[in-house]
CSV table of C-alpha atoms in Angstrom, one decimal:
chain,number,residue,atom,x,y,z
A,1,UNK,CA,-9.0,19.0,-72.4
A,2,UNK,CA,-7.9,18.6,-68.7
A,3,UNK,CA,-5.2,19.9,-67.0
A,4,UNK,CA,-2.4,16.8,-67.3
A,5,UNK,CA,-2.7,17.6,-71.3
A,6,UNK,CA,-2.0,21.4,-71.0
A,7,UNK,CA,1.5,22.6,-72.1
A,8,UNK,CA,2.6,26.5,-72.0
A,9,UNK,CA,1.2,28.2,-75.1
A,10,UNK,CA,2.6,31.5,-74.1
A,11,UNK,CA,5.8,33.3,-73.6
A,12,UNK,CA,5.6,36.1,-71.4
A,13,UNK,CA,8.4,38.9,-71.4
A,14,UNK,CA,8.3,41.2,-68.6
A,15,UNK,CA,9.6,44.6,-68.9
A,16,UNK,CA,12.3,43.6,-67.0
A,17,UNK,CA,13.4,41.1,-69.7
A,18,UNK,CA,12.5,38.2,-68.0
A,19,UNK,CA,10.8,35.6,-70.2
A,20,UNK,CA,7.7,32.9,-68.0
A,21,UNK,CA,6.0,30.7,-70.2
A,22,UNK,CA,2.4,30.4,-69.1
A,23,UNK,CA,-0.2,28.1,-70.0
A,24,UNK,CA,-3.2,30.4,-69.8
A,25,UNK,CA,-2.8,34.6,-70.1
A,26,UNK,CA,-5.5,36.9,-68.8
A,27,UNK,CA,-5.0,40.5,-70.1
A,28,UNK,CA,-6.8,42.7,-67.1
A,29,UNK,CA,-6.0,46.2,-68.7
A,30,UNK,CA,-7.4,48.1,-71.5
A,31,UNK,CA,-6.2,47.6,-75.0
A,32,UNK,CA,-6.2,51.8,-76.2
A,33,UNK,CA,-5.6,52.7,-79.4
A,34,UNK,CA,-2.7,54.5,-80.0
A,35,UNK,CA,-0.7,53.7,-76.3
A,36,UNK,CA,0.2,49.9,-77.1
A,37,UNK,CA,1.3,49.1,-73.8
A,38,UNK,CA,1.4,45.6,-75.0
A,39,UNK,CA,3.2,43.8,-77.8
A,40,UNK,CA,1.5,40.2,-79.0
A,41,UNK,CA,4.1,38.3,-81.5
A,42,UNK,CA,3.6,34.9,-82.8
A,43,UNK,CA,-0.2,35.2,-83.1
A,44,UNK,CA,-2.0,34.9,-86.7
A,45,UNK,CA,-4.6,37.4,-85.4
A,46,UNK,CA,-4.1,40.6,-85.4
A,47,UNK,CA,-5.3,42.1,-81.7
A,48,UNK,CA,-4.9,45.7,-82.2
A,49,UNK,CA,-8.5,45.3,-84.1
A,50,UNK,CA,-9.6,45.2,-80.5
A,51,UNK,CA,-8.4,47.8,-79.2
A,52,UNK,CA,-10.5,51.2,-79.0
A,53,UNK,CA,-10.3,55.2,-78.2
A,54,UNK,CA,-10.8,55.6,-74.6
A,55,UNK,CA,-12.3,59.0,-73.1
A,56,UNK,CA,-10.9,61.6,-71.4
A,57,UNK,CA,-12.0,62.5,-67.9
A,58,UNK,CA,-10.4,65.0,-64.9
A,59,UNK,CA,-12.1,64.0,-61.4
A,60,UNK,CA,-11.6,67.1,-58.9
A,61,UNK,CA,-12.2,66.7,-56.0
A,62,UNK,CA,-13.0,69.5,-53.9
A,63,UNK,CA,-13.9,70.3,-50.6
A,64,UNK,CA,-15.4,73.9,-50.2
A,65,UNK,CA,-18.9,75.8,-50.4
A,66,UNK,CA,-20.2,75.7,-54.3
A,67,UNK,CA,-21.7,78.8,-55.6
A,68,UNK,CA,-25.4,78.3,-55.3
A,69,UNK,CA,-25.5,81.7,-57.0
A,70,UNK,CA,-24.3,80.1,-60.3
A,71,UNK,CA,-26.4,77.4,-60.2
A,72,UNK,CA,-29.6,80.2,-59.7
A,73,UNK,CA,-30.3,78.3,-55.9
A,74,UNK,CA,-31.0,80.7,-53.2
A,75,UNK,CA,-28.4,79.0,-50.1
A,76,UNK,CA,-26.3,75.9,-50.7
A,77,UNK,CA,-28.8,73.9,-48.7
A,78,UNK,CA,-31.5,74.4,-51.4
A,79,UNK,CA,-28.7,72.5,-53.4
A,80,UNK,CA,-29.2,69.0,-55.4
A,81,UNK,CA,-26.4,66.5,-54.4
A,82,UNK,CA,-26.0,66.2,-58.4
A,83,UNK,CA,-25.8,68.4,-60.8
A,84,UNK,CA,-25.7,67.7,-64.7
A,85,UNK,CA,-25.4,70.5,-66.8
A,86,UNK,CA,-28.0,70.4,-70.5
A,87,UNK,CA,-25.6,72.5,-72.5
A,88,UNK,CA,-23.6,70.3,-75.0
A,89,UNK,CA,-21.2,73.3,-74.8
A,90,UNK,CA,-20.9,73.4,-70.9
A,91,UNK,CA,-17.6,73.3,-69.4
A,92,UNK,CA,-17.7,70.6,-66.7
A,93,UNK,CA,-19.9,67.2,-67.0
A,94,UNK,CA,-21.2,66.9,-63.5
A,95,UNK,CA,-21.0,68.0,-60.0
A,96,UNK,CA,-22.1,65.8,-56.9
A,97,UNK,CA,-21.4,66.3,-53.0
A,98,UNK,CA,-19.2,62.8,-51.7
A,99,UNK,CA,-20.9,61.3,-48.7
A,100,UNK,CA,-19.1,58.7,-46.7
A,101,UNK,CA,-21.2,56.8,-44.6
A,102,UNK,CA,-19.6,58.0,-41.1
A,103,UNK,CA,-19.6,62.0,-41.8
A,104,UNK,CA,-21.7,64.0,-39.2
A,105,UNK,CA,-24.7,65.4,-40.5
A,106,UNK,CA,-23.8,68.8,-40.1
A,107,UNK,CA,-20.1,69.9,-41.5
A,108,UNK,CA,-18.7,73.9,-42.1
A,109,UNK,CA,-17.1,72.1,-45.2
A,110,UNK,CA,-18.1,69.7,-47.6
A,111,UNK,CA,-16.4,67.5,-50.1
A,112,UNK,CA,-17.6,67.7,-54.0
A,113,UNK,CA,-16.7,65.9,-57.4
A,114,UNK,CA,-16.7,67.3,-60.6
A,115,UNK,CA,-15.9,65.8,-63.6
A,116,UNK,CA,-14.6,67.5,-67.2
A,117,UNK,CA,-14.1,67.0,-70.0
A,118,UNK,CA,-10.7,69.4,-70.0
A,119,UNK,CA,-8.5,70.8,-67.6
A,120,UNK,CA,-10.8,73.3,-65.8
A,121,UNK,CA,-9.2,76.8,-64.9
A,122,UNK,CA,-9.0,78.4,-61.7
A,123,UNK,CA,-11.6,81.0,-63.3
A,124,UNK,CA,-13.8,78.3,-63.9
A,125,UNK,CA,-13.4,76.6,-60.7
A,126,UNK,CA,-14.5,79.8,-59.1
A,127,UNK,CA,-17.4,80.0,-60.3
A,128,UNK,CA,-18.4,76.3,-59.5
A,129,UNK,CA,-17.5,77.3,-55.9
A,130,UNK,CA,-17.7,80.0,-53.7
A,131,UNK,CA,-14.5,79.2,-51.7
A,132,UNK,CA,-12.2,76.1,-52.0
A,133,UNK,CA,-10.1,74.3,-48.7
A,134,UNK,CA,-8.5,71.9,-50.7
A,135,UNK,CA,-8.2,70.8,-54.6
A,136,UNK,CA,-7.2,67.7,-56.5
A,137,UNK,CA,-7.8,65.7,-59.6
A,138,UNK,CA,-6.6,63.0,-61.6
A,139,UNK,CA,-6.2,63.1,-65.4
A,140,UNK,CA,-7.2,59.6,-66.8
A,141,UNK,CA,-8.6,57.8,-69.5
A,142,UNK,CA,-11.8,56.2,-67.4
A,143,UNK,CA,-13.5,54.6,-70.7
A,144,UNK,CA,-14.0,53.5,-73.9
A,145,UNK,CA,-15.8,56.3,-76.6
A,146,UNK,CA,-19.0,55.1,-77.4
A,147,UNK,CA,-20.8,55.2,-80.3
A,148,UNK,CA,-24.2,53.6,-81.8
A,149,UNK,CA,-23.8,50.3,-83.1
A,150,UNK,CA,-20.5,50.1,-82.0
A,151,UNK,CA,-19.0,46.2,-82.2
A,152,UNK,CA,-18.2,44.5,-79.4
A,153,UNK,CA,-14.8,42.7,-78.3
A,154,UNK,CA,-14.7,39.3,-77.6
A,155,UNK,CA,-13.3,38.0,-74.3
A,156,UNK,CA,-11.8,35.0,-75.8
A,157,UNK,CA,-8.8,36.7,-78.0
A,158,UNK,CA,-7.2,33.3,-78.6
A,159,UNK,CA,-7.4,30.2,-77.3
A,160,UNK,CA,-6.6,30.4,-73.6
A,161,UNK,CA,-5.8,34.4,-74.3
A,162,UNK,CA,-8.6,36.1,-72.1
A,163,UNK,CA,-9.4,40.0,-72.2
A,164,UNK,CA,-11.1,41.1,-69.1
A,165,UNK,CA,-11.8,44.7,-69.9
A,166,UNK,CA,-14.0,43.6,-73.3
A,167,UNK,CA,-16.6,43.8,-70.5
A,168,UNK,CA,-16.3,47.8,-70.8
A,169,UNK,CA,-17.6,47.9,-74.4
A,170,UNK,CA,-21.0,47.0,-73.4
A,171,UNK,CA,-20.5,49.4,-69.9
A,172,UNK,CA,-17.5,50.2,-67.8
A,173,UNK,CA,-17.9,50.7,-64.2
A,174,UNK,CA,-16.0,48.9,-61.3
A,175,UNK,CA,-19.0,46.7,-60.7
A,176,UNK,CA,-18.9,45.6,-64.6
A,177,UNK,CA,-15.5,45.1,-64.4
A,178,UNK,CA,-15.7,42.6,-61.2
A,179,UNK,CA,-18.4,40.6,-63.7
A,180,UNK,CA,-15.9,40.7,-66.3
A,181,UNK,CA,-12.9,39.1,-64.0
A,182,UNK,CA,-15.7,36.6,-63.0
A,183,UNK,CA,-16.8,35.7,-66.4
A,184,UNK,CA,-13.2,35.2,-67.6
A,185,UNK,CA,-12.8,33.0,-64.2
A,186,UNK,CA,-15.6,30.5,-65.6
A,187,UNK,CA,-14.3,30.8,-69.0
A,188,UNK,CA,-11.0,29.7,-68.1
A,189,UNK,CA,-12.2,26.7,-65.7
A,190,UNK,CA,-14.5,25.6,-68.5
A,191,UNK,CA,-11.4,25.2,-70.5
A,192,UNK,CA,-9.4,23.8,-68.0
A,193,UNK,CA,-11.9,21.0,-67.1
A,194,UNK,CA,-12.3,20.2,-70.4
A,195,UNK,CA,-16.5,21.8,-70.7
A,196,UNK,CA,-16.2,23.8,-73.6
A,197,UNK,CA,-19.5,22.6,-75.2
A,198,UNK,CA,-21.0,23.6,-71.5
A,199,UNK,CA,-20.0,27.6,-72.4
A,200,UNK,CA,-23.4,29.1,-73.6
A,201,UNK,CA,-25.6,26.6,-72.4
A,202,UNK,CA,-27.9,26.8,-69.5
A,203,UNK,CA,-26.9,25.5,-65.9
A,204,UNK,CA,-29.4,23.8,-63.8
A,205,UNK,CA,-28.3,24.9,-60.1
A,206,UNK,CA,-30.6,24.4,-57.4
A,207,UNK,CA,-33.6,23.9,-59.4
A,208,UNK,CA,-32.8,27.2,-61.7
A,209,UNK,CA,-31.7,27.9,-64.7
A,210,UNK,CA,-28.5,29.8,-64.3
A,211,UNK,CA,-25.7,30.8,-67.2
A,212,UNK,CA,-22.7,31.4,-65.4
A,213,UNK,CA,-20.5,33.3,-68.2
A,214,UNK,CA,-21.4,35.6,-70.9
């Protein structure tokens, strides 16, 4: 297939009612389970088999002095710059001291991250620090819930109908999700260019063997 031979496969309504027609779609946002922010019509599959339970996670971030009392250190100095708590029942997931690369070396007040699983009371942030300059957090659903064995999705949901976030399933960082928008990228000029049999085969560049998409 080349380019001259494609014709606009899909319809695309924006929220705004306005209808595009589009000869390739690249979905760059999660499919969750239960908040279909999408609707697909006119398809024989059914793409809600794709889409999965995402977790739950608060960020705070705080600047302040943690309580190197509750974590049984003797002065915040003698502090590790992560903290992961053991106990299945504990009631944050981690806490780690933010370092940008142009803060002085000595500060009165630092900057920390914790993530939980719940929202996190002012009780319980006081016991995580000793005294707190500033708070904030952000409520979000950061990835998918993973689970042994668990099946992949594909990135290819339909002929030129790409999913960039299937990348998540295997891990979901902003790193894997810039190799998921680069995978789809060599997908979609595959198809474009009419190399479909080339998808899954081994590149010789430069005297290496290279695959360039998943």
């Amino acid at each position: 297939m080349t380019t001259d031979s494609l014709s606009p496969l899909f319809e695309v309504q924006t929220q705004s009612g306005e209808s595009l027609e589009y000869d390739v779609v690249v979905i760059a946002q999660p499919l969750m389970r239960g908040q279909p922010s999408i609707q697909f019509s006119g398809f024989s599959s059914d793409f809600t088999a794709h889409s999965r339970q995402y977790h739950r996670t608060l960020a705070y971030v705080i600047e302040g002095e943690p309580n190197h009392e509750y974590f049984g250190f003797d002065n915040q100095n003698a502090m590790p710059s992560e903290i992961f708590p053991l106990d299945k029942d504990s009631f944050f997931s981690s806490l780690g001291e933010m370092l940008p690369v142009n803060r002085p070396s000595k500060v009165n007040q630092r900057v920390y991250k914790v993530f939980a699983n719940s929202p996190l009371s002012q009780e319980q942030l006081d016991l995580l620090f000793k005294s707190r300059k500033s708070t904030q957090f952000v409520d979000w659903l950061a990835y998918p819930e993973y689970a042994p064995n668990m099946e992949l999705v594909p990135f290819v949901l339909a002929p030129r109908l790409y999913y960039v976030n299937a990348i998540e399933f295997a891990a979901s960082a902003m790193e894997m999700s810039a190799i998921g928008g680069n995978n789809v990228a060599n997908l979609i000029t595959h198809e474009l260019l009419g190399n479909q049999h080339l998808i899954d085969n081994m590149f010789i560049i430069e005297e290496k063997h290279i695959k360039i998409e998943l």
